[in-house]
Amino acid sequence: MSPIMVWLGRQWRLISPGRGSLARAWDRAEAAVLATAVLAALVAVPVAGVVVSEVRAAQTAVSRQQAERHEVDAVVLEVTPPGLDSDDVTATAVWRLPGGSDRTGTVPAGRGTEPGDRVPVWVDPAGEPVPTPLTASNALTVALAAGLLAWLGVVVVLGLLVALVRAGLDRLRLAAWEREWSEFGSDKTRW
C-alpha cells in the first residue's frame, strides 16, 4: 500500500466518530481539512493534464501557422547601441529575399556585433523580420510548464487554506488550554 494511502487511512480513522477517543474536536477538524486538501491536490493532477493537452493543442496550432517562416543571413550595416533603460542591441541590416531582391530593416543583434557581421534573421513570406518560430518541442515544453504551474497554483492555495485553518484551530486550542489552567488554578479543593 502506498504511503499516501496509509496516511489517508490514518486521517480517516482520526476523523471517524467513535474512534480515537483521545482526539479532540479540533484535532478531527484539522485532520478532515488536511485529508480534504490532499485529496483535492490529487484530483487536480488530471485537471493539470487537461491544461497540458489544451495548451499543447493551441501552441501546436501556432507552430503550424509559423511554419512558413524561414531563416536568412542578414549583413549588418549599422549597429544601434542599447538605450539607458534597455540591454537590447539592434542593427540596421540587409538580407536577400527568396525572389532575389534585397530588404533592409532593423533586426536584433548581440553585443559586440559590428558592421559587416552576419546575423541570422527569421522572416515571413513577405520578407519582414519576425520572432523565431515555435517548434513542436517548444510547444510541448510550454504546455508542460502551464500544467505544472496550474497544479502548483492549486497546491499553494490548498496549503494556504490548511495553514489558515490550522492557525485558527491553534488559537482555539490555546484558548481552551488557558481556560483549563485558570479553572485548575481557581479550584482549591483539589489539594
mmCIF file of C-alpha atoms in Angstrom:
data_model
loop_
_atom_site.group_PDB
_atom_site.id
_atom_site.type_symbol
_atom_site.label_atom_id
_atom_site.label_comp_id
_atom_site.label_asym_id
_atom_site.label_seq_id
_atom_site.Cartn_x
_atom_site.Cartn_y
_atom_site.Cartn_z
ATOM 1 C CA MET A 1 0.000 0.000 0.000
ATOM 2 C CA SER A 2 1.319 3.431 -0.902
ATOM 3 C CA PRO A 3 2.410 5.841 1.847
ATOM 4 C CA ILE A 4 -0.282 8.309 0.783
ATOM 5 C CA MET A 5 -2.991 5.686 1.207
ATOM 6 C CA VAL A 6 -1.625 4.721 4.635
ATOM 7 C CA TRP A 7 -1.606 8.382 5.664
ATOM 8 C CA LEU A 8 -5.138 8.919 4.354
ATOM 9 C CA GLY A 9 -6.265 5.821 6.282
ATOM 10 C CA ARG A 10 -4.845 7.279 9.484
ATOM 11 C CA GLN A 11 -6.582 10.581 8.831
ATOM 12 C CA TRP A 12 -9.858 8.764 8.179
ATOM 13 C CA ARG A 13 -9.554 6.835 11.445
ATOM 14 C CA LEU A 14 -8.922 10.105 13.265
ATOM 15 C CA ILE A 15 -11.940 11.751 11.636
ATOM 16 C CA SER A 16 -14.311 8.806 12.114
ATOM 17 C CA PRO A 17 -16.680 9.176 15.072
ATOM 18 C CA GLY A 18 -16.196 6.684 17.882
ATOM 19 C CA ARG A 19 -12.552 6.128 17.012
ATOM 20 C CA GLY A 20 -9.553 7.740 18.650
ATOM 21 C CA SER A 21 -11.266 8.686 21.880
ATOM 22 C CA LEU A 22 -8.341 10.945 22.853
ATOM 23 C CA ALA A 23 -8.793 13.059 19.738
ATOM 24 C CA ARG A 24 -10.446 16.392 20.402
ATOM 25 C CA ALA A 25 -12.939 18.066 18.083
ATOM 26 C CA TRP A 26 -10.321 20.426 16.640
ATOM 27 C CA ASP A 27 -7.959 17.503 16.039
ATOM 28 C CA ARG A 28 -10.705 15.864 13.995
ATOM 29 C CA ALA A 29 -11.398 19.115 12.138
ATOM 30 C CA GLU A 30 -7.708 19.583 11.338
ATOM 31 C CA ALA A 31 -7.404 16.007 10.083
ATOM 32 C CA ALA A 32 -10.505 16.459 7.916
ATOM 33 C CA VAL A 33 -9.187 19.687 6.365
ATOM 34 C CA LEU A 34 -5.751 18.174 5.727
ATOM 35 C CA ALA A 35 -7.175 14.984 4.192
ATOM 36 C CA THR A 36 -9.523 17.040 2.015
ATOM 37 C CA ALA A 37 -6.627 19.215 0.829
ATOM 38 C CA VAL A 38 -4.542 16.169 -0.101
ATOM 39 C CA LEU A 39 -7.453 14.621 -1.992
ATOM 40 C CA ALA A 40 -8.087 17.922 -3.787
ATOM 41 C CA ALA A 41 -4.401 18.089 -4.787
ATOM 42 C CA LEU A 42 -4.644 14.550 -6.162
ATOM 43 C CA VAL A 43 -7.811 15.420 -8.097
ATOM 44 C CA ALA A 44 -6.013 18.472 -9.513
ATOM 45 C CA VAL A 45 -3.469 16.218 -11.277
ATOM 46 C CA PRO A 46 -5.856 15.134 -14.061
ATOM 47 C CA VAL A 47 -7.098 18.722 -14.332
ATOM 48 C CA ALA A 48 -3.491 19.804 -14.898
ATOM 49 C CA GLY A 49 -3.306 17.099 -17.574
ATOM 50 C CA VAL A 50 -6.255 18.712 -19.349
ATOM 51 C CA VAL A 51 -4.457 22.075 -19.151
ATOM 52 C CA VAL A 52 -1.368 20.477 -20.723
ATOM 53 C CA SER A 53 -3.463 18.996 -23.516
ATOM 54 C CA GLU A 54 -5.288 22.251 -24.291
ATOM 55 C CA VAL A 55 -2.169 24.421 -24.179
ATOM 56 C CA ARG A 56 -0.243 21.965 -26.343
ATOM 57 C CA ALA A 57 -3.020 21.967 -28.936
ATOM 58 C CA ALA A 58 -3.051 25.775 -29.020
ATOM 59 C CA GLN A 59 0.741 26.039 -29.190
ATOM 60 C CA THR A 60 0.948 23.378 -31.903
ATOM 61 C CA ALA A 61 -1.565 25.384 -33.967
ATOM 62 C CA VAL A 62 0.640 28.459 -33.547
ATOM 63 C CA SER A 63 3.662 26.375 -34.573
ATOM 64 C CA ARG A 64 1.891 25.257 -37.757
ATOM 65 C CA GLN A 65 0.968 28.852 -38.588
ATOM 66 C CA GLN A 66 4.615 29.834 -38.236
ATOM 67 C CA ALA A 67 5.845 27.006 -40.477
ATOM 68 C CA GLU A 68 6.215 29.338 -43.461
ATOM 69 C CA ARG A 69 8.906 31.354 -41.676
ATOM 70 C CA HIS A 70 12.477 30.787 -42.702
ATOM 71 C CA GLU A 71 15.890 31.904 -41.568
ATOM 72 C CA VAL A 72 18.150 34.138 -43.649
ATOM 73 C CA ASP A 73 21.518 35.725 -43.015
ATOM 74 C CA ALA A 74 21.465 39.495 -42.758
ATOM 75 C CA VAL A 75 24.570 41.651 -43.209
ATOM 76 C CA VAL A 76 24.840 44.346 -40.540
ATOM 77 C CA LEU A 77 25.128 47.870 -41.936
ATOM 78 C CA GLU A 78 24.979 49.882 -38.712
ATOM 79 C CA VAL A 79 24.696 48.960 -35.014
ATOM 80 C CA THR A 80 22.399 50.894 -32.676
ATOM 81 C CA PRO A 81 23.728 50.836 -29.107
ATOM 82 C CA PRO A 82 21.296 49.928 -26.325
ATOM 83 C CA GLY A 83 19.363 52.723 -24.620
ATOM 84 C CA LEU A 84 19.705 53.688 -20.987
ATOM 85 C CA ASP A 85 16.792 51.503 -19.877
ATOM 86 C CA SER A 86 17.423 48.551 -22.198
ATOM 87 C CA ASP A 87 20.077 45.935 -22.867
ATOM 88 C CA ASP A 88 18.746 45.196 -26.360
ATOM 89 C CA VAL A 89 21.150 45.833 -29.212
ATOM 90 C CA THR A 90 19.613 46.358 -32.630
ATOM 91 C CA ALA A 91 21.184 46.801 -36.030
ATOM 92 C CA THR A 92 20.217 48.030 -39.430
ATOM 93 C CA ALA A 93 20.881 45.151 -41.778
ATOM 94 C CA VAL A 94 20.205 43.985 -45.308
ATOM 95 C CA TRP A 95 19.094 40.478 -46.310
ATOM 96 C CA ARG A 96 18.168 38.756 -49.545
ATOM 97 C CA LEU A 97 14.619 37.532 -50.122
ATOM 98 C CA PRO A 98 13.888 34.211 -51.857
ATOM 99 C CA GLY A 99 12.839 36.144 -55.004
ATOM 100 C CA GLY A 100 16.306 37.717 -55.238
ATOM 101 C CA SER A 101 15.517 41.239 -54.058
ATOM 102 C CA ASP A 102 17.125 42.816 -51.016
ATOM 103 C CA ARG A 103 15.311 44.043 -47.918
ATOM 104 C CA THR A 104 16.708 46.485 -45.343
ATOM 105 C CA GLY A 105 15.393 46.761 -41.795
ATOM 106 C CA THR A 106 16.090 46.739 -38.094
ATOM 107 C CA VAL A 107 16.976 43.370 -36.587
ATOM 108 C CA PRO A 108 18.054 42.205 -33.134
ATOM 109 C CA ALA A 109 21.819 41.851 -32.742
ATOM 110 C CA GLY A 110 24.048 40.599 -29.983
ATOM 111 C CA ARG A 111 26.545 42.672 -28.049
ATOM 112 C CA GLY A 112 29.809 43.014 -29.940
ATOM 113 C CA THR A 113 28.125 42.932 -33.354
ATOM 114 C CA GLU A 114 29.864 45.208 -35.832
ATOM 115 C CA PRO A 115 29.094 46.419 -39.369
ATOM 116 C CA GLY A 116 29.810 43.660 -41.883
ATOM 117 C CA ASP A 117 28.906 40.849 -39.456
ATOM 118 C CA ARG A 118 26.246 38.340 -40.438
ATOM 119 C CA VAL A 119 23.307 37.760 -38.086
ATOM 120 C CA PRO A 120 20.545 35.170 -38.513
ATOM 121 C CA VAL A 121 17.079 36.653 -39.046
ATOM 122 C CA TRP A 122 13.728 34.862 -39.263
ATOM 123 C CA VAL A 123 11.435 36.338 -41.928
ATOM 124 C CA ASP A 124 7.840 35.759 -43.005
ATOM 125 C CA PRO A 125 6.841 35.135 -46.651
ATOM 126 C CA ALA A 126 6.772 38.931 -47.244
ATOM 127 C CA GLY A 127 10.394 39.172 -46.054
ATOM 128 C CA GLU A 128 9.585 41.033 -42.820
ATOM 129 C CA PRO A 129 11.572 40.111 -39.704
ATOM 130 C CA VAL A 130 9.543 38.012 -37.249
ATOM 131 C CA PRO A 131 10.299 36.191 -33.980
ATOM 132 C CA THR A 132 11.797 32.718 -34.094
ATOM 133 C CA PRO A 133 9.028 30.196 -34.858
ATOM 134 C CA LEU A 134 7.744 27.897 -32.167
ATOM 135 C CA THR A 135 8.863 24.277 -32.625
ATOM 136 C CA ALA A 136 6.848 21.202 -31.620
ATOM 137 C CA SER A 137 9.199 20.559 -28.708
ATOM 138 C CA ASN A 138 8.827 24.196 -27.581
ATOM 139 C CA ALA A 139 5.038 23.769 -27.722
ATOM 140 C CA LEU A 140 5.294 20.699 -25.504
ATOM 141 C CA THR A 141 7.610 22.498 -23.075
ATOM 142 C CA VAL A 142 5.212 25.445 -22.801
ATOM 143 C CA ALA A 143 2.281 23.064 -22.277
ATOM 144 C CA LEU A 144 4.070 21.065 -19.569
ATOM 145 C CA ALA A 145 5.094 24.261 -17.801
ATOM 146 C CA ALA A 146 1.496 25.536 -17.915
ATOM 147 C CA GLY A 147 0.164 22.267 -16.493
ATOM 148 C CA LEU A 148 2.765 22.190 -13.742
ATOM 149 C CA LEU A 149 2.105 25.817 -12.828
ATOM 150 C CA ALA A 150 -1.652 25.167 -12.739
ATOM 151 C CA TRP A 151 -1.188 22.214 -10.392
ATOM 152 C CA LEU A 152 1.304 24.092 -8.218
ATOM 153 C CA GLY A 153 -1.138 27.004 -8.023
ATOM 154 C CA VAL A 154 -3.824 24.662 -6.682
ATOM 155 C CA VAL A 155 -1.373 23.135 -4.195
ATOM 156 C CA VAL A 156 -0.261 26.573 -2.964
ATOM 157 C CA VAL A 157 -3.863 27.713 -2.457
ATOM 158 C CA LEU A 158 -4.695 24.480 -0.629
ATOM 159 C CA GLY A 159 -1.581 24.849 1.522
ATOM 160 C CA LEU A 160 -2.554 28.396 2.455
ATOM 161 C CA LEU A 161 -6.070 27.275 3.355
ATOM 162 C CA VAL A 162 -4.715 24.461 5.525
ATOM 163 C CA ALA A 163 -2.331 26.906 7.208
ATOM 164 C CA LEU A 164 -5.171 29.344 7.915
ATOM 165 C CA VAL A 165 -7.392 26.613 9.362
ATOM 166 C CA ARG A 166 -4.507 25.289 11.435
ATOM 167 C CA ALA A 167 -3.753 28.790 12.769
ATOM 168 C CA GLY A 168 -7.414 29.250 13.732
ATOM 169 C CA LEU A 169 -7.505 25.858 15.413
ATOM 170 C CA ASP A 170 -4.265 26.640 17.255
ATOM 171 C CA ARG A 171 -5.921 29.773 18.647
ATOM 172 C CA LEU A 172 -8.863 27.662 19.823
ATOM 173 C CA ARG A 173 -6.528 25.104 21.391
ATOM 174 C CA LEU A 174 -4.551 27.806 23.185
ATOM 175 C CA ALA A 175 -7.730 29.485 24.478
ATOM 176 C CA ALA A 176 -9.051 26.142 25.760
ATOM 177 C CA TRP A 177 -5.730 25.385 27.409
ATOM 178 C CA GLU A 178 -5.697 28.809 29.097
ATOM 179 C CA ARG A 179 -9.267 28.246 30.300
ATOM 180 C CA GLU A 180 -8.411 24.834 31.723
ATOM 181 C CA TRP A 181 -5.330 26.194 33.510
ATOM 182 C CA SER A 182 -7.310 29.070 35.008
ATOM 183 C CA GLU A 183 -10.009 26.631 36.168
ATOM 184 C CA PHE A 184 -7.379 24.325 37.628
ATOM 185 C CA GLY A 185 -5.743 27.235 39.477
ATOM 186 C CA SER A 186 -9.024 28.557 40.903
ATOM 187 C CA ASP A 187 -10.174 25.187 42.257
ATOM 188 C CA LYS A 188 -8.574 24.956 45.745
ATOM 189 C CA THR A 189 -10.401 21.748 46.719
ATOM 190 C CA ARG A 190 -8.206 19.545 44.588
ATOM 191 C CA TRP A 191 -5.326 19.825 47.049
#
